[in-house]
């Protein structure tokens, strides 16, 4: 159990366009979902935390108007990178947790390349 | 900042036990010790977690010292597929509590 999927697994887009990444918990209800970013040779950095039905909480330095997060149901959260630029190229990873253990399970990640 | 400290890298021979240490000397009473691993270009994989008792599952064993200031993750028979970065993380088990990833230990399993 505890499977989290992400779609797409990789995406290439032009600078200035927007990209949407989906994160789904397949076999449990995720009351909380997290979005992380990982640059090459670095560790994961938390971008934001979202609870189902409420606004996301963003970490310091993460622009909420650029990284739009929606957590409309207990199994789906989306991250939209708006007006993407080459510096947004990174590995984006979501995780999901739910009661009772609140263990976070991670998706396989989405590799974004902005040209 | 991550509150745990781990050696940056370790080697292990295939088929032997891999013992990965972690120091968490400032852990509070209600914080669990979680272990994840990240194989290259994949999302982190949950391994095991514990509060104060030793834990074992199909992947690994977790040994936590009595004072809870350190722990050891044991992979009993390491295989080449266990080559990954292993992260030891403190976390409260409340809804919404985040994971803070440090540098982890890069485990290289060699034939």
CSV table of C-alpha atoms in Angstrom, one decimal:
chain,number,residue,atom,x,y,z
A,1,UNK,CA,0.0,0.0,0.0
A,2,UNK,CA,0.8,3.7,0.3
A,3,UNK,CA,1.5,4.5,-3.4
A,4,UNK,CA,1.9,8.0,-4.7
A,5,UNK,CA,2.0,8.8,-8.4
A,6,UNK,CA,3.1,11.9,-10.3
A,7,UNK,CA,2.4,13.0,-13.8
A,8,UNK,CA,4.2,13.8,-16.0
A,9,UNK,CA,7.5,12.1,-15.1
A,10,UNK,CA,9.4,14.6,-17.3
A,11,UNK,CA,8.4,17.7,-19.2
A,12,UNK,CA,10.2,20.1,-21.4
A,13,UNK,CA,8.7,23.5,-22.0
A,14,UNK,CA,9.6,26.9,-23.4
A,15,UNK,CA,10.4,29.8,-21.2
A,16,UNK,CA,7.3,31.8,-20.3
A,17,UNK,CA,4.9,28.9,-20.5
A,18,UNK,CA,3.1,27.3,-17.5
A,19,UNK,CA,3.4,23.6,-16.5
A,20,UNK,CA,1.1,21.6,-14.3
A,21,UNK,CA,2.2,18.6,-12.3
A,22,UNK,CA,-0.2,16.2,-10.7
A,23,UNK,CA,0.3,14.2,-7.5
A,24,UNK,CA,-2.1,11.4,-6.6
A,25,UNK,CA,-2.3,9.2,-3.6
A,26,UNK,CA,-3.6,5.9,-5.1
A,27,UNK,CA,-4.6,3.8,-2.1
A,28,UNK,CA,-5.0,6.2,0.9
A,29,UNK,CA,-6.6,9.5,1.7
A,30,UNK,CA,-4.0,12.2,1.9
A,31,UNK,CA,-5.0,14.9,4.3
A,32,UNK,CA,-1.7,16.6,3.7
A,33,UNK,CA,0.5,16.8,0.6
A,34,UNK,CA,3.9,18.3,0.4
A,35,UNK,CA,5.9,19.7,-2.6
A,36,UNK,CA,9.7,19.5,-2.7
A,37,UNK,CA,12.3,20.7,-5.2
A,38,UNK,CA,15.7,19.1,-5.7
A,39,UNK,CA,18.5,20.6,-7.7
A,40,UNK,CA,21.4,18.4,-9.0
A,41,UNK,CA,23.7,17.1,-6.2
A,42,UNK,CA,21.5,18.7,-3.5
A,43,UNK,CA,19.1,17.5,-1.0
A,44,UNK,CA,15.3,17.9,-1.1
A,45,UNK,CA,14.0,21.3,-0.2
A,46,UNK,CA,10.4,21.8,0.9
A,47,UNK,CA,8.5,24.3,-1.1
A,48,UNK,CA,5.0,24.1,0.4
A,49,UNK,CA,2.6,22.2,2.5
A,50,UNK,CA,-1.1,21.8,1.5
A,51,UNK,CA,-4.0,20.5,3.4
A,52,UNK,CA,-7.1,19.3,1.6
A,53,UNK,CA,-9.5,22.1,1.0
A,54,UNK,CA,-7.4,24.9,2.3
A,55,UNK,CA,-4.6,27.2,1.0
A,56,UNK,CA,-1.1,26.0,0.9
A,57,UNK,CA,1.6,27.2,3.3
A,58,UNK,CA,4.7,28.2,1.4
A,59,UNK,CA,8.3,28.1,2.7
A,60,UNK,CA,10.3,31.3,3.0
A,61,UNK,CA,11.6,32.3,-0.4
A,62,UNK,CA,9.1,30.3,-2.5
A,63,UNK,CA,6.8,32.6,-4.5
A,64,UNK,CA,3.2,31.6,-4.0
A,65,UNK,CA,2.1,33.4,-7.2
A,66,UNK,CA,4.6,31.5,-9.3
A,67,UNK,CA,4.1,28.1,-7.8
A,68,UNK,CA,0.3,27.6,-7.6
A,69,UNK,CA,-0.8,24.7,-5.5
A,70,UNK,CA,-4.3,23.2,-5.4
A,71,UNK,CA,-5.3,20.4,-3.1
A,72,UNK,CA,-9.0,20.0,-4.0
A,73,UNK,CA,-9.5,16.4,-2.9
A,74,UNK,CA,-8.0,13.8,-0.5
A,75,UNK,CA,-6.2,12.1,-3.4
A,76,UNK,CA,-5.0,14.9,-5.7
A,77,UNK,CA,-2.8,17.9,-5.4
A,78,UNK,CA,-1.5,19.9,-8.3
A,79,UNK,CA,1.5,22.2,-8.7
A,80,UNK,CA,1.5,24.7,-11.5
A,81,UNK,CA,4.7,26.5,-12.3
A,82,UNK,CA,3.6,29.7,-14.0
A,83,UNK,CA,5.7,31.6,-16.5
A,84,UNK,CA,8.5,29.1,-16.2
A,85,UNK,CA,12.1,30.2,-16.6
A,86,UNK,CA,15.3,28.2,-17.1
A,87,UNK,CA,16.2,28.6,-13.4
A,88,UNK,CA,13.0,26.7,-12.5
A,89,UNK,CA,14.4,23.6,-14.2
A,90,UNK,CA,14.6,21.1,-11.4
A,91,UNK,CA,13.3,17.8,-10.0
A,92,UNK,CA,9.9,18.3,-8.4
A,93,UNK,CA,8.7,15.7,-5.9
A,94,UNK,CA,5.5,15.4,-4.0
A,95,UNK,CA,4.7,13.5,-0.9
A,96,UNK,CA,1.4,12.6,0.8
A,97,UNK,CA,0.5,11.7,4.3
A,98,UNK,CA,-2.7,10.8,6.1
A,99,UNK,CA,-4.0,9.4,9.4
A,100,UNK,CA,-3.2,7.6,11.6
A,101,UNK,CA,0.6,7.3,11.2
A,102,UNK,CA,1.1,10.5,9.1
A,103,UNK,CA,4.1,8.8,7.4
A,104,UNK,CA,5.0,10.6,4.2
A,105,UNK,CA,5.1,8.6,1.0
A,106,UNK,CA,6.7,10.1,-2.0
A,107,UNK,CA,5.9,10.2,-5.6
A,108,UNK,CA,8.5,9.3,-8.3
A,109,UNK,CA,9.2,12.9,-9.1
A,110,UNK,CA,8.8,15.1,-12.2
A,111,UNK,CA,11.9,16.4,-14.0
A,112,UNK,CA,11.2,19.8,-15.5
A,113,UNK,CA,13.4,21.4,-18.1
A,114,UNK,CA,12.7,24.9,-19.2
A,115,UNK,CA,14.4,26.0,-22.4
B,1,UNK,CA,18.4,23.0,9.0
B,2,UNK,CA,18.5,19.3,9.5
B,3,UNK,CA,18.9,18.3,13.1
B,4,UNK,CA,20.5,14.9,12.5
B,5,UNK,CA,24.1,14.1,11.5
B,6,UNK,CA,25.1,11.2,9.3
B,7,UNK,CA,28.4,10.2,7.7
B,8,UNK,CA,28.5,11.5,4.1
B,9,UNK,CA,29.4,8.2,2.6
B,10,UNK,CA,29.9,4.5,3.3
B,11,UNK,CA,30.8,1.4,1.4
B,12,UNK,CA,29.4,-2.1,2.0
B,13,UNK,CA,30.2,-5.4,0.3
B,14,UNK,CA,27.3,-7.2,-1.4
B,15,UNK,CA,25.7,-9.7,0.8
B,16,UNK,CA,27.0,-8.2,4.0
B,17,UNK,CA,25.0,-6.2,6.5
B,18,UNK,CA,25.1,-2.4,6.1
B,19,UNK,CA,24.9,-0.5,9.3
B,20,UNK,CA,24.1,3.2,8.8
B,21,UNK,CA,24.5,5.4,11.9
B,22,UNK,CA,22.6,8.6,12.7
B,23,UNK,CA,23.1,11.1,15.6
B,24,UNK,CA,20.0,13.0,16.8
B,25,UNK,CA,21.2,14.3,20.2
B,26,UNK,CA,18.6,17.0,20.3
B,27,UNK,CA,15.6,14.9,19.6
B,28,UNK,CA,12.5,15.7,21.7
B,29,UNK,CA,10.4,13.1,23.5
B,30,UNK,CA,7.6,13.0,20.9
B,31,UNK,CA,9.7,13.0,17.8
B,32,UNK,CA,10.1,9.8,15.8
B,33,UNK,CA,13.2,8.8,13.9
B,34,UNK,CA,12.3,8.2,10.2
B,35,UNK,CA,14.6,6.6,7.6
B,36,UNK,CA,14.2,7.2,3.8
B,37,UNK,CA,16.4,6.4,0.9
B,38,UNK,CA,16.7,7.9,-2.5
B,39,UNK,CA,17.9,6.0,-5.4
B,40,UNK,CA,19.3,8.1,-8.2
B,41,UNK,CA,16.7,10.2,-10.1
B,42,UNK,CA,13.8,8.7,-8.1
B,43,UNK,CA,11.6,10.0,-5.3
B,44,UNK,CA,12.5,9.1,-1.7
B,45,UNK,CA,11.4,5.7,-0.5
B,46,UNK,CA,10.1,5.2,3.1
B,47,UNK,CA,12.1,2.5,4.9
B,48,UNK,CA,11.2,2.4,8.6
B,49,UNK,CA,10.5,4.6,11.6
B,50,UNK,CA,10.5,4.3,15.4
B,51,UNK,CA,10.1,6.2,18.6
B,52,UNK,CA,12.1,4.3,21.2
B,53,UNK,CA,11.7,0.6,20.6
B,54,UNK,CA,13.7,-1.2,18.0
B,55,UNK,CA,11.7,-1.9,14.9
B,56,UNK,CA,12.0,-4.4,12.1
B,57,UNK,CA,10.2,-4.8,8.8
B,58,UNK,CA,10.8,-6.5,5.5
B,59,UNK,CA,13.4,-3.9,4.4
B,60,UNK,CA,15.5,-3.1,7.4
B,61,UNK,CA,15.9,-3.0,11.2
B,62,UNK,CA,16.1,0.2,13.3
B,63,UNK,CA,18.1,0.1,16.5
B,64,UNK,CA,17.5,3.2,18.7
B,65,UNK,CA,19.7,3.8,21.7
B,66,UNK,CA,18.1,3.9,25.1
B,67,UNK,CA,18.8,7.7,25.5
B,68,UNK,CA,17.4,8.1,21.9
B,69,UNK,CA,20.3,10.3,20.9
B,70,UNK,CA,21.4,8.0,18.1
B,71,UNK,CA,20.2,5.2,16.0
B,72,UNK,CA,21.4,2.7,13.4
B,73,UNK,CA,19.6,1.4,10.3
B,74,UNK,CA,20.6,-2.1,9.4
B,75,UNK,CA,20.2,-3.6,6.0
B,76,UNK,CA,20.8,-7.3,6.8
B,77,UNK,CA,22.0,-8.5,3.4
B,78,UNK,CA,22.9,-5.6,1.2
B,79,UNK,CA,22.4,-5.9,-2.6
B,80,UNK,CA,23.6,-3.7,-5.4
B,81,UNK,CA,20.1,-2.3,-5.6
B,82,UNK,CA,20.5,-0.9,-2.1
B,83,UNK,CA,23.0,1.7,-3.4
B,84,UNK,CA,21.3,5.0,-2.6
B,85,UNK,CA,21.4,8.1,-0.4
B,86,UNK,CA,19.9,7.2,3.1
B,87,UNK,CA,18.3,10.0,5.1
B,88,UNK,CA,17.7,9.9,8.9
B,89,UNK,CA,15.1,12.5,9.9
B,90,UNK,CA,13.3,13.5,13.1
B,91,UNK,CA,9.6,14.1,12.8
B,92,UNK,CA,6.6,14.6,15.0
B,93,UNK,CA,3.7,12.3,14.0
B,94,UNK,CA,1.2,15.1,13.8
B,95,UNK,CA,-0.7,15.9,10.6
B,96,UNK,CA,1.2,18.4,8.5
B,97,UNK,CA,4.6,18.0,10.0
B,98,UNK,CA,7.3,18.3,7.4
B,99,UNK,CA,10.4,16.3,6.8
B,100,UNK,CA,13.7,18.2,6.8
B,101,UNK,CA,16.3,16.5,4.6
B,102,UNK,CA,19.9,16.8,5.4
B,103,UNK,CA,22.8,15.5,3.4
B,104,UNK,CA,22.2,11.9,4.2
B,105,UNK,CA,24.7,9.0,3.8
B,106,UNK,CA,25.6,7.9,0.3
B,107,UNK,CA,25.8,4.1,0.6
B,108,UNK,CA,27.7,2.3,-2.1
B,109,UNK,CA,27.2,-1.5,-2.2
B,110,UNK,CA,30.1,-3.1,-4.1
B,111,UNK,CA,30.3,-6.6,-5.6
